[in-house]
Short mmCIF file of C-alpha atoms in Angstrom, two decimals:
data_model
loop_
_atom_site.label_atom_id
_atom_site.label_comp_id
_atom_site.label_asym_id
_atom_site.label_seq_id
_atom_site.Cartn_x
_atom_site.Cartn_y
_atom_site.Cartn_z
CA MET A 360 214.84 43.86 48.73
CA PRO A 361 214.14 40.55 48.42
CA SER A 362 210.58 39.88 47.52
CA LEU A 363 207.89 39.16 50.49
CA LYS A 364 206.24 36.25 50.95
CA GLN A 365 202.81 35.11 50.08
CA GLY A 366 200.74 33.88 52.88
CA GLU A 367 197.38 33.39 54.39
CA PHE A 368 196.60 34.70 57.34
CA VAL A 369 193.66 36.74 59.38
CA GLY A 370 193.73 39.91 61.44
CA SER A 371 191.83 41.32 64.76
CA LEU A 372 191.63 45.10 65.76
CA ASP A 373 190.82 44.59 69.44
CA CYS A 374 189.59 48.42 70.70
CA GLY A 375 189.69 47.45 74.60
CA THR A 376 188.98 49.92 77.29
CA THR A 377 192.14 51.08 77.53
CA SER A 378 194.48 49.77 74.12
CA VAL A 379 193.78 48.90 71.08
CA ARG A 380 195.89 46.01 69.14
CA PHE A 381 196.32 44.56 66.13
CA ILE A 382 197.10 41.25 66.11
CA VAL A 383 197.96 38.82 62.80
CA PHE A 384 197.68 34.97 62.82
CA ASP A 385 197.71 32.16 60.91
CA LYS A 386 195.68 29.00 60.61
CA HIS A 387 197.13 27.93 64.10
CA ALA A 388 196.78 31.08 66.03
CA ASP A 389 200.41 31.51 66.06
CA ILE A 390 200.82 35.50 66.19
CA VAL A 391 202.89 36.64 62.65
CA ALA A 392 202.85 40.35 63.59
CA GLN A 393 201.32 42.65 66.06
CA HIS A 394 201.04 46.71 67.50
CA GLN A 395 199.66 47.52 70.58
CA LEU A 396 198.68 51.61 71.66
CA GLU A 397 197.02 52.60 74.82
CA PHE A 398 195.02 55.23 74.64
CA PRO A 399 194.01 58.32 76.90
CA GLN A 400 190.79 57.34 80.00
CA TYR A 401 188.85 60.80 81.04
CA TYR A 402 187.88 61.06 84.57
CA PRO A 403 186.14 64.49 84.63
CA ASN A 404 184.03 63.95 87.37
CA PRO A 405 183.86 61.17 90.32
CA GLY A 406 182.11 58.27 89.19
CA TRP A 407 182.99 59.11 85.09
CA HIS A 408 184.67 57.64 82.89
CA GLU A 409 184.96 58.85 79.32
CA HIS A 410 186.51 57.95 75.63
CA ASP A 411 187.01 60.23 72.63
CA ALA A 412 185.95 58.19 70.15
CA ASP A 413 188.37 59.60 67.79
CA GLU A 414 191.40 58.63 69.42
CA ILE A 415 190.11 55.30 69.48
CA GLN A 416 189.96 55.07 65.55
CA GLN A 417 193.35 57.02 65.10
CA HIS A 418 194.87 54.54 67.80
CA ALA A 419 193.09 51.83 65.43
CA ASP A 420 194.34 53.05 61.99
CA THR A 421 197.73 53.18 63.80
CA CYS A 422 198.03 49.90 65.15
CA VAL A 423 196.73 48.21 61.45
CA GLU A 424 199.63 50.26 59.76
CA GLU A 425 202.42 49.50 62.45
CA ALA A 426 201.36 45.89 62.26
CA VAL A 427 201.10 45.47 58.65
CA LYS A 428 204.79 47.13 58.85
CA ALA A 429 205.74 44.75 61.37
CA LEU A 430 204.50 41.90 58.95
CA GLU A 431 206.35 42.87 55.91
CA ALA A 432 209.77 43.43 58.53
CA SER A 433 209.53 39.71 59.01
CA GLY A 434 209.62 38.87 55.08
CA TRP A 435 205.18 38.66 54.37
CA ALA A 436 203.16 40.60 51.72
CA LYS A 437 201.03 42.74 53.27
CA GLU A 438 198.34 40.82 50.92
CA SER A 439 198.87 37.78 52.97
CA VAL A 440 195.98 39.38 55.22
CA LYS A 441 192.62 38.13 53.82
CA VAL A 442 190.06 39.35 55.99
CA ILE A 443 190.26 41.40 59.39
CA GLY A 444 187.58 41.25 62.21
CA ILE A 445 186.95 43.96 65.66
CA THR A 446 186.68 42.99 68.74
CA ASN A 447 185.73 45.62 71.45
CA GLN A 448 184.80 46.82 74.61
CA ARG A 449 181.32 46.39 75.25
CA GLU A 450 178.38 48.49 76.07
CA THR A 451 180.44 51.50 75.90
CA ALA A 452 178.04 54.56 73.96
CA VAL A 453 179.21 56.57 71.02
CA ALA A 454 176.81 59.44 70.07
CA TRP A 455 178.03 60.87 66.28
CA SER A 456 176.56 62.83 63.68
CA ARG A 457 174.78 61.39 60.50
CA GLN A 458 175.58 64.47 58.50
CA THR A 459 179.40 65.12 59.60
CA GLY A 460 180.32 61.48 60.72
CA LYS A 461 181.98 63.58 63.78
CA PRO A 462 181.47 61.98 67.41
CA LEU A 463 178.89 64.79 69.35
CA CYS A 464 180.42 64.11 72.92
CA LYS A 465 182.92 62.34 74.68
CA ALA A 466 181.77 58.17 74.29
CA ILE A 467 180.47 56.79 77.88
CA VAL A 468 182.29 54.19 79.23
CA TRP A 469 180.87 51.06 80.17
CA ALA A 470 182.37 51.47 83.60
CA ASP A 471 181.17 54.59 83.86
CA SER A 472 178.50 55.01 86.53
CA ARG A 473 177.37 58.95 86.42
CA THR A 474 173.66 57.66 84.98
CA LYS A 475 172.44 56.53 88.65
CA ASN A 476 169.87 59.17 88.51
CA THR A 477 168.49 58.25 85.52
CA VAL A 478 167.79 54.65 86.23
CA ALA A 479 166.77 55.73 89.22
CA HIS A 480 163.95 57.49 86.78
CA PHE A 481 163.31 54.49 84.63
CA GLU A 482 163.09 52.34 87.30
CA HIS A 483 160.01 54.49 88.76
CA LYS A 484 158.77 55.06 85.43
CA LEU A 485 158.84 51.17 85.33
CA LYS A 486 157.25 50.94 88.31
CA THR A 487 154.18 53.34 87.80
CA THR A 488 154.12 53.72 83.93
CA GLY A 489 155.33 50.30 82.60
CA ILE A 490 156.09 48.79 79.53
CA GLN A 491 153.40 48.93 76.99
CA THR A 492 153.83 45.39 75.18
CA SER A 493 150.76 45.69 72.98
CA PRO A 494 148.57 48.92 72.15
CA GLY A 495 147.14 49.87 75.40
CA VAL A 496 148.85 46.76 77.13
CA TRP A 497 151.40 48.31 79.70
CA ASN A 498 153.07 45.94 81.95
CA LYS A 499 154.08 47.74 85.21
CA GLU A 500 155.61 47.34 89.02
CA GLN A 501 156.90 43.74 89.09
CA SER A 502 155.50 42.61 85.53
CA GLY A 503 157.31 45.78 84.31
CA ILE A 504 160.80 44.30 86.22
CA ASP A 505 160.06 41.02 84.38
CA THR A 506 159.18 42.13 81.33
CA LEU A 507 162.37 44.35 80.34
CA ARG A 508 164.25 41.12 81.73
CA GLU A 509 162.66 38.95 79.31
CA ILE A 510 162.91 40.73 76.37
CA THR A 511 166.41 41.55 77.06
CA GLY A 512 168.19 39.30 79.54
CA LEU A 513 169.29 42.71 81.19
CA PRO A 514 168.20 44.74 84.37
CA LEU A 515 167.92 48.01 84.03
CA SER A 516 171.70 49.15 85.15
CA THR A 517 174.40 52.06 85.12
CA TYR A 518 176.26 49.45 82.57
CA PHE A 519 174.38 49.22 79.46
CA SER A 520 174.00 51.51 76.35
CA ALA A 521 170.78 52.70 76.13
CA ILE A 522 170.95 54.26 79.85
CA LYS A 523 174.52 56.11 78.66
CA LEU A 524 172.45 57.52 75.48
CA ARG A 525 169.77 58.75 76.81
CA TRP A 526 171.72 60.42 79.51
CA MET A 527 173.59 62.22 76.67
CA ILE A 528 170.65 63.37 75.24
CA ASP A 529 169.19 64.67 78.28
CA ASN A 530 172.49 66.52 79.14
CA TYR A 531 174.58 67.48 76.03
CA PRO A 532 172.16 69.70 73.68
CA ASP A 533 174.40 68.86 70.75
CA VAL A 534 173.32 65.33 71.23
CA ALA A 535 169.55 66.25 71.93
CA LYS A 536 169.74 68.51 68.97
CA ALA A 537 170.52 65.70 66.41
CA HIS A 538 168.45 63.69 68.10
CA GLU A 539 165.58 65.89 67.32
CA ALA A 540 166.52 66.65 63.70
CA ASP A 541 167.06 63.20 62.76
CA ASP A 542 170.98 63.58 62.36
CA LEU A 543 171.90 61.61 65.34
CA LEU A 544 173.89 57.84 64.91
CA PHE A 545 174.41 55.92 68.17
CA GLY A 546 176.40 52.71 68.35
CA THR A 547 178.65 51.00 70.36
CA VAL A 548 182.39 50.77 70.03
CA GLU A 549 182.13 48.50 67.25
CA SER A 550 179.82 50.28 65.12
CA TRP A 551 181.93 53.45 65.13
CA VAL A 552 184.88 51.66 64.47
CA ALA A 553 183.32 49.75 61.25
CA TYR A 554 181.75 53.17 60.01
CA ASN A 555 184.97 54.43 59.88
CA LEU A 556 187.02 51.34 58.48
CA LEU A 557 184.31 50.92 55.71
CA GLY A 558 184.15 54.97 54.59
CA GLY A 559 182.86 56.54 56.65
CA VAL A 560 180.32 59.27 55.91
CA GLN A 561 181.02 58.80 52.48
CA LYS A 562 179.46 55.30 52.43
CA GLY A 563 177.20 55.78 55.76
CA ILE A 564 177.91 52.12 56.86
CA HIS A 565 175.94 52.19 59.89
CA ILE A 566 175.57 48.88 61.52
CA SER A 567 175.60 46.81 64.96
CA GLU A 568 176.69 43.16 65.12
CA VAL A 569 173.99 41.31 67.89
CA THR A 570 176.54 40.18 70.79
CA ASN A 571 177.07 44.11 70.81
CA ALA A 572 173.43 45.32 70.66
CA SER A 573 172.10 42.21 73.00
CA ARG A 574 174.18 44.85 75.88
CA THR A 575 172.10 48.28 74.57
CA LEU A 576 168.68 47.22 76.26
CA LEU A 577 166.97 47.54 73.49
CA LEU A 578 167.74 44.29 71.68
CA ASN A 579 164.94 41.96 71.92
CA THR A 580 167.42 39.19 72.62
CA SER A 581 164.67 36.35 70.76
CA THR A 582 163.93 37.57 67.56
CA LEU A 583 167.41 39.51 67.40
CA SER A 584 165.67 42.66 66.32
CA TRP A 585 165.62 46.30 68.02
CA GLU A 586 162.68 46.24 69.92
CA PRO A 587 160.04 49.09 69.68
CA SER A 588 158.62 49.02 73.19
CA LEU A 589 161.85 49.93 74.72
CA LEU A 590 162.29 52.42 72.40
CA GLU A 591 159.38 54.15 73.66
CA PHE A 592 160.38 53.35 77.19
CA PHE A 593 163.08 55.10 76.65
CA GLY A 594 162.25 57.84 74.32
CA LEU A 595 164.71 57.24 71.40
CA ARG A 596 163.73 57.25 67.84
CA GLU A 597 164.77 54.08 65.55
CA SER A 598 166.25 56.64 62.73
CA ILE A 599 170.00 56.47 65.26
CA LEU A 600 169.81 53.30 65.62
CA PRO A 601 172.31 50.61 63.29
CA LYS A 602 171.24 47.89 60.99
CA LEU A 603 171.94 44.73 62.40
CA VAL A 604 174.15 41.93 61.74
CA SER A 605 175.63 38.61 62.45
CA THR A 606 179.01 38.18 64.10
CA SER A 607 180.44 36.49 60.91
CA GLU A 608 179.88 37.55 57.68
CA VAL A 609 181.74 40.35 54.83
CA TYR A 610 180.15 43.73 56.11
CA GLY A 611 182.38 45.64 53.00
CA ASN A 612 185.75 46.30 52.30
CA ILE A 613 188.37 48.85 54.46
CA ALA A 614 188.44 51.64 52.63
CA TYR A 615 192.26 52.90 53.51
CA GLY A 616 195.53 52.47 54.44
CA ALA A 617 197.66 49.67 54.24
CA LEU A 618 194.78 46.84 54.13
CA ALA A 619 192.28 48.71 51.88
CA GLY A 620 190.09 46.47 49.71
CA VAL A 621 190.33 43.84 52.43
CA PRO A 622 187.06 42.58 53.56
CA LEU A 623 185.83 43.25 57.06
CA GLY A 624 184.68 39.81 58.26
CA ALA A 625 183.53 39.74 61.82
CA LEU A 626 182.44 42.03 64.63
CA VAL A 627 182.14 40.78 67.86
CA GLY A 628 181.93 41.82 71.88
CA ASP A 629 184.98 41.43 73.28
CA GLN A 630 184.07 39.02 75.98
CA GLN A 631 181.95 36.75 73.37
CA ALA A 632 184.89 36.99 71.14
CA ALA A 633 187.02 35.58 74.48
CA LEU A 634 184.41 32.41 74.35
CA ILE A 635 184.78 31.58 70.75
CA GLY A 636 188.66 32.43 71.12
CA ASN A 637 188.80 29.37 74.36
CA LYS A 638 186.64 27.87 71.57
CA CYS A 639 183.51 27.51 74.21
CA LEU A 640 181.27 26.66 71.17
CA LYS A 641 179.04 24.09 73.02
CA GLN A 642 176.46 24.10 75.82
CA GLY A 643 178.62 24.01 79.26
CA GLU A 644 181.44 25.27 78.15
CA ALA A 645 183.08 28.48 80.39
CA LYS A 646 185.61 31.03 80.19
CA CYS A 647 186.38 33.78 82.33
CA THR A 648 188.73 37.01 81.10
CA TYR A 649 190.79 39.33 83.33
CA GLY A 650 191.34 42.41 81.78
CA THR A 651 189.93 46.08 82.80
CA GLY A 652 186.95 44.09 84.48
CA ALA A 653 186.53 40.54 84.63
CA PHE A 654 184.01 38.59 82.61
CA LEU A 655 183.03 35.09 82.95
CA LEU A 656 180.55 33.75 80.27
CA PHE A 657 178.65 30.33 80.68
CA CYS A 658 177.73 29.14 77.16
CA THR A 659 173.96 27.72 77.02
CA GLY A 660 173.56 26.47 73.59
CA ASP A 661 170.41 27.70 71.43
CA GLU A 662 168.76 28.50 74.63
CA ILE A 663 168.22 31.35 76.41
CA VAL A 664 168.88 30.37 80.67
CA LYS A 665 167.20 32.95 82.26
CA SER A 666 168.96 33.83 85.80
CA ASN A 667 167.25 33.95 88.84
CA HIS A 668 170.68 34.91 90.67
CA GLY A 669 172.02 37.88 88.98
CA LEU A 670 173.48 36.89 85.95
CA LEU A 671 172.96 38.18 82.23
CA SER A 672 171.14 36.01 79.67
CA THR A 673 173.44 37.20 76.29
CA VAL A 674 173.92 36.49 72.59
CA ALA A 675 177.11 34.55 72.94
CA TYR A 676 177.30 34.52 68.82
CA GLN A 677 175.44 34.14 65.48
CA ALA A 678 177.33 32.10 63.09
CA GLY A 679 176.19 33.97 59.88
CA PRO A 680 173.54 35.97 58.35
CA GLY A 681 169.81 33.84 59.46
CA LEU A 682 171.62 31.18 61.28
CA LYS A 683 170.43 30.54 64.59
CA PRO A 684 171.99 32.32 68.06
CA VAL A 685 174.41 30.97 70.37
CA TYR A 686 173.17 32.03 73.87
CA ALA A 687 175.27 32.39 77.10
CA LEU A 688 174.78 32.98 80.67
CA GLU A 689 177.08 36.17 81.88
CA GLY A 690 178.50 37.21 85.08
CA SER A 691 180.33 40.43 84.71
CA ILE A 692 182.85 41.95 87.08
CA ALA A 693 183.26 45.76 86.63
CA VAL A 694 186.79 46.46 88.44
CA ALA A 695 189.55 43.23 87.97
CA GLY A 696 193.12 45.03 86.33
CA SER A 697 191.75 48.73 86.92
CA ALA A 698 192.27 47.91 90.70
CA ILE A 699 195.35 47.53 89.78
CA LYS A 700 195.60 50.31 87.97
CA TRP A 701 194.77 51.81 90.71
CA LEU A 702 197.35 50.70 93.08
CA ARG A 703 200.20 52.26 90.40
CA ASP A 704 198.52 54.99 89.33
CA SER A 705 196.76 56.84 91.78
CA MET A 706 198.30 55.29 95.26
CA GLY A 707 201.77 55.15 93.80
CA LEU A 708 202.24 51.35 96.02
CA ILE A 709 204.01 49.86 92.32
CA LYS A 710 205.19 50.67 89.61
CA SER A 711 204.38 48.28 86.83
CA ALA A 712 201.16 46.12 86.87
CA ALA A 713 203.33 43.02 87.31
CA ASP A 714 204.73 44.16 90.66
CA VAL A 715 201.33 43.95 91.96
CA ASN A 716 202.32 40.09 92.13
CA THR A 717 205.89 40.49 93.81
CA LEU A 718 204.31 42.99 96.16
CA ALA A 719 201.89 40.78 97.71
CA GLU A 720 204.06 37.50 97.99
CA LYS A 721 206.20 39.66 100.87
CA GLU A 722 202.66 38.52 102.95
CA PRO A 723 201.50 35.20 103.02
CA HIS A 724 197.88 36.32 103.96
CA THR A 725 196.07 40.06 103.90
CA GLY A 726 196.27 40.54 107.36
CA GLY A 727 192.80 40.45 107.87
CA VAL A 728 192.20 43.26 104.90
CA TYR A 729 189.17 42.55 102.46
CA PHE A 730 188.60 45.23 99.45
CA VAL A 731 185.95 45.54 97.73
CA THR A 732 186.60 47.39 94.53
CA ALA A 733 183.37 48.87 93.99
CA PHE A 734 184.73 51.82 92.14
CA SER A 735 181.76 52.32 90.40
CA GLY A 736 178.83 50.59 92.40
CA LEU A 737 179.42 46.14 92.14
CA LEU A 738 177.90 44.51 88.88
CA ALA A 739 177.04 40.76 89.13
CA PRO A 740 175.29 39.05 90.96
CA TYR A 741 174.98 42.17 93.31
CA TRP A 742 173.64 44.77 91.01
CA ASP A 743 174.11 47.41 93.44
CA PRO A 744 175.21 50.90 91.54
CA GLY A 745 175.44 52.67 94.96
CA ALA A 746 177.62 50.54 96.57
CA ALA A 747 181.06 52.04 97.35
CA GLY A 748 184.95 50.68 97.37
CA LEU A 749 185.91 49.74 100.50
CA LEU A 750 188.94 48.75 102.63
CA ILE A 751 188.26 46.91 105.54
CA GLY A 752 190.26 45.33 108.43
CA VAL A 753 192.73 47.48 108.56
CA SER A 754 194.68 48.10 111.45
CA GLN A 755 198.32 49.47 112.41
CA TYR A 756 200.09 46.08 111.33
CA THR A 757 198.68 46.45 107.63
CA ASN A 758 200.91 47.42 105.49
CA PRO A 759 201.29 47.80 101.43
CA SER A 760 201.90 44.07 100.86
CA HIS A 761 198.34 43.58 102.64
CA ILE A 762 196.73 45.78 100.66
CA ALA A 763 198.18 44.02 97.04
CA ARG A 764 196.69 40.67 98.29
CA ALA A 765 193.25 41.81 99.17
CA THR A 766 193.33 43.07 95.95
CA LEU A 767 194.18 40.12 94.19
CA GLU A 768 191.62 38.30 96.48
CA ALA A 769 188.96 40.92 95.94
CA ASN A 770 189.30 39.25 92.21
CA ALA A 771 189.10 36.01 93.33
CA PHE A 772 185.71 36.31 95.60
CA GLN A 773 183.82 38.05 92.80
CA THR A 774 184.78 35.53 90.45
CA ARG A 775 183.73 32.52 93.28
CA ALA A 776 180.59 34.72 93.43
CA ILE A 777 179.58 34.59 89.94
CA ILE A 778 180.10 30.59 90.33
CA GLU A 779 177.96 30.17 93.01
CA SER A 780 175.51 31.54 90.47
CA MET A 781 175.93 30.01 88.11
CA LYS A 782 175.54 26.66 89.66
CA LEU A 783 172.25 27.75 91.24
CA ASP A 784 170.92 28.77 87.84
CA SER A 785 172.53 26.05 85.80
CA GLY A 786 172.52 23.20 87.97
CA THR A 787 175.82 22.25 87.28
CA ASP A 788 179.16 22.15 89.00
CA LEU A 789 182.29 23.88 87.57
CA LYS A 790 185.49 21.89 88.21
CA HIS A 791 188.06 23.69 86.28
CA LEU A 792 187.67 27.28 84.66
CA LYS A 793 189.48 28.49 81.72
CA VAL A 794 191.07 31.93 82.12
CA ASP A 795 192.53 34.37 79.73
CA GLY A 796 193.07 38.11 80.20
CA GLY A 797 196.42 40.66 81.19
CA MET A 798 195.56 39.60 84.87
CA THR A 799 196.26 36.02 84.39
CA ASN A 800 200.07 36.24 83.81
CA GLY A 801 200.53 36.34 87.36
CA ASP A 802 201.35 33.10 88.68
CA LEU A 803 200.93 34.03 92.45
CA ALA A 804 196.86 35.59 91.30
CA MET A 805 195.82 32.65 89.94
CA SER A 806 196.93 30.42 92.84
CA ILE A 807 194.83 32.89 94.99
CA LEU A 808 191.73 32.45 92.79
CA ALA A 809 192.18 28.51 92.58
CA ASP A 810 192.45 28.86 96.86
CA ILE A 811 189.34 30.76 97.06
CA GLY A 812 187.43 29.01 94.14
CA GLY A 813 188.12 25.81 95.05
CA PHE A 814 188.35 24.93 91.97
CA SER A 815 191.22 24.07 89.58
CA VAL A 816 192.26 27.32 87.21
CA VAL A 817 193.33 26.60 83.50
CA ARG A 818 195.80 28.97 81.73
CA PRO A 819 196.51 28.48 78.01
CA GLU A 820 199.81 29.38 76.80
CA MET A 821 198.42 31.52 74.62
CA ARG A 822 196.12 33.87 76.04
CA GLU A 823 194.81 36.21 73.40
CA SER A 824 191.54 34.74 73.14
CA THR A 825 189.63 37.74 73.16
CA ALA A 826 191.74 38.92 69.54
CA LEU A 827 192.09 34.95 68.41
CA GLY A 828 187.86 34.91 68.60
CA SER A 829 187.35 37.81 66.23
CA ALA A 830 189.82 36.53 64.22
CA ILE A 831 188.39 32.61 63.61
CA CYS A 832 184.87 34.37 63.01
CA ALA A 833 186.55 36.87 60.67
CA GLY A 834 188.41 33.23 58.57
CA ALA A 835 185.36 31.81 59.15
CA ALA A 836 183.07 34.46 57.23
CA ILE A 837 185.26 33.97 54.03
CA LYS A 838 185.47 29.77 54.83
CA LEU A 839 189.27 30.54 55.10
CA PHE A 840 191.36 27.71 56.33
CA GLY A 841 188.05 25.72 56.61
CA TRP A 842 186.70 27.41 59.67
CA ASP A 843 183.41 27.01 60.22
CA LEU A 844 181.63 28.21 63.55
CA THR A 845 178.57 25.87 63.17
CA LYS A 846 181.81 22.90 63.12
CA PRO A 847 184.12 23.31 66.08
CA GLU A 848 185.98 20.07 65.30
CA THR A 849 186.92 22.73 62.21
CA LEU A 850 188.80 24.55 64.56
CA ASN A 851 190.80 21.67 66.00
CA GLU A 852 193.82 22.90 64.64
CA VAL A 853 193.79 26.18 66.06
CA ASN A 854 195.64 27.42 69.59
CA THR A 855 196.43 23.60 70.30
CA LYS A 856 199.45 24.78 72.49
CA GLY A 857 199.34 23.84 76.02
CA SER A 858 198.25 25.17 79.25
CA ARG A 859 199.13 25.47 82.92
CA GLU A 860 196.89 24.57 85.45
CA PHE A 861 196.51 25.74 89.06
CA THR A 862 194.60 23.31 92.02
CA PRO A 863 192.92 24.79 95.26
CA ALA A 864 196.08 24.21 97.69
CA LEU A 865 193.57 25.79 100.63
CA ALA A 866 192.11 24.30 103.17
CA GLU A 867 188.08 23.82 102.96
CA ALA A 868 187.56 25.72 106.70
CA GLU A 869 189.99 28.36 105.76
CA ARG A 870 188.30 28.99 102.73
CA GLN A 871 184.79 28.84 103.95
CA LYS A 872 185.84 31.64 106.57
CA LYS A 873 187.45 33.88 103.94
CA TRP A 874 184.37 33.38 101.83
CA GLU A 875 181.98 34.26 104.95
CA GLY A 876 184.31 37.56 105.78
CA TRP A 877 184.36 38.75 102.01
CA GLN A 878 180.50 38.69 102.46
CA ARG A 879 180.11 40.57 105.44
CA ALA A 880 182.83 43.24 103.70
CA VAL A 881 180.12 43.26 100.63
CA GLU A 882 177.24 44.10 102.83
CA ARG A 883 178.86 46.90 104.58
CA SER A 884 180.10 48.77 101.17
CA LYS A 885 176.55 48.67 99.40
CA ALA A 886 173.97 51.33 98.86
CA TRP A 887 176.38 53.95 100.43
CA GLU A 888 174.82 56.26 97.74
CA SER A 889 171.72 56.02 96.14
CA GLY A 890 170.52 57.37 92.74
CA VAL A 891 167.37 59.86 92.77
CA ASP A 892 164.75 59.95 89.76
CA SER A 893 165.34 63.68 89.71
CA GLN A 894 163.09 64.11 86.70
#
């Protein structure tokens, strides 16, 4: 067998909502090797969405092993991988045992909406008791709501991790016992995967990175530290929390497998990773990623911009330990690609996700149908956990193509709603939207987005932006290729392939008419189910 070549590559472990992949990149962001696996989804009750944390880890390990085999099959030695990064679905809550290193229950996924009553309880607590901001001083009612937003950048919602964790403690005796006995470790997915890769229960490396921590409702986004007043508010022990780390630094070396000894140099939430992968590192640059959900991030530089129009203030990245963080405004859409999956798996209208474009193309319009895809309430900018999925405008004329097209339009309408809010918050008009993620492969979906949005949609040729973002952060941690997040010009040779632009072709009057129809449909879907404070 000929000897294998030595190169310099960076690996990215992308732990998404429905699949895990490991991608090996070179310094230009060309993919050298990769492996991807879907993992099981659990929906035990309406509104519930669970993952088995052990299955995520097993699939991650397999992807690394298989991608390394592919790397060697293409002639490169595995030692060519100099560093790896992890990027992950955010907000999903994992609870495991300090003693055994094993999960105490299924992970509750970010899109899960079982916690409506928990949210109602804490909304009531915010109004009546409030948050203790200093000894004996309690901010309640509107002041309490404002204080929560001021500290975290977030509203109370089923979306965020602390609410999911509180539900676990209240409903799973094993989690409650572990919390009381100081045996509970809590983390988001990057925390769990890093814990395992870096040695598990033997090493006990329990860390969480700031972009992920900023989605828990427990992080003070100004100081980048856990907020004691919120631990008290949610009734959580500080000992369960991971140590906070930056987005780009070496946390330790991989403890086992084909890449044993390789440094782990990045942890970053998937949407922030896509922002970095699109090289939107400066104030005013924006991208939208269309995966299971859709997430639009607008970089605001080193200042936290407070949204008055339903967006979240979030940490975009922290380029290294002790460095000043960069912030972003974010609009989160719970359902994007998952609506297409629903058409395929639950309704049987299509055989593969790509078929949605072919089916939708058979009709030039939706026949008056609107599809509000509120499978687990509505996130930005509406923030209504009680909203329900709604197909409206259906008649005997309606056929599967109309519904397929309405599904693609729903994605575009929700994107437009977020961009309208961003305009109001930032005072700037978005002329171009950079896009990535699985849904963007469909030309029709992108044309519909441009038509309904009224802006140009720019789709890069290399669309693995999320994985690339974590690879860039990992490379920067060891100064591989001279990459430096604080100097965007060091990334000039990364991902310079071309892009395709989709421009609006719809008349403004028609666009406005459709937009008004969408707003009416959303109003009808709102508050179908309301949470009850049963505690």
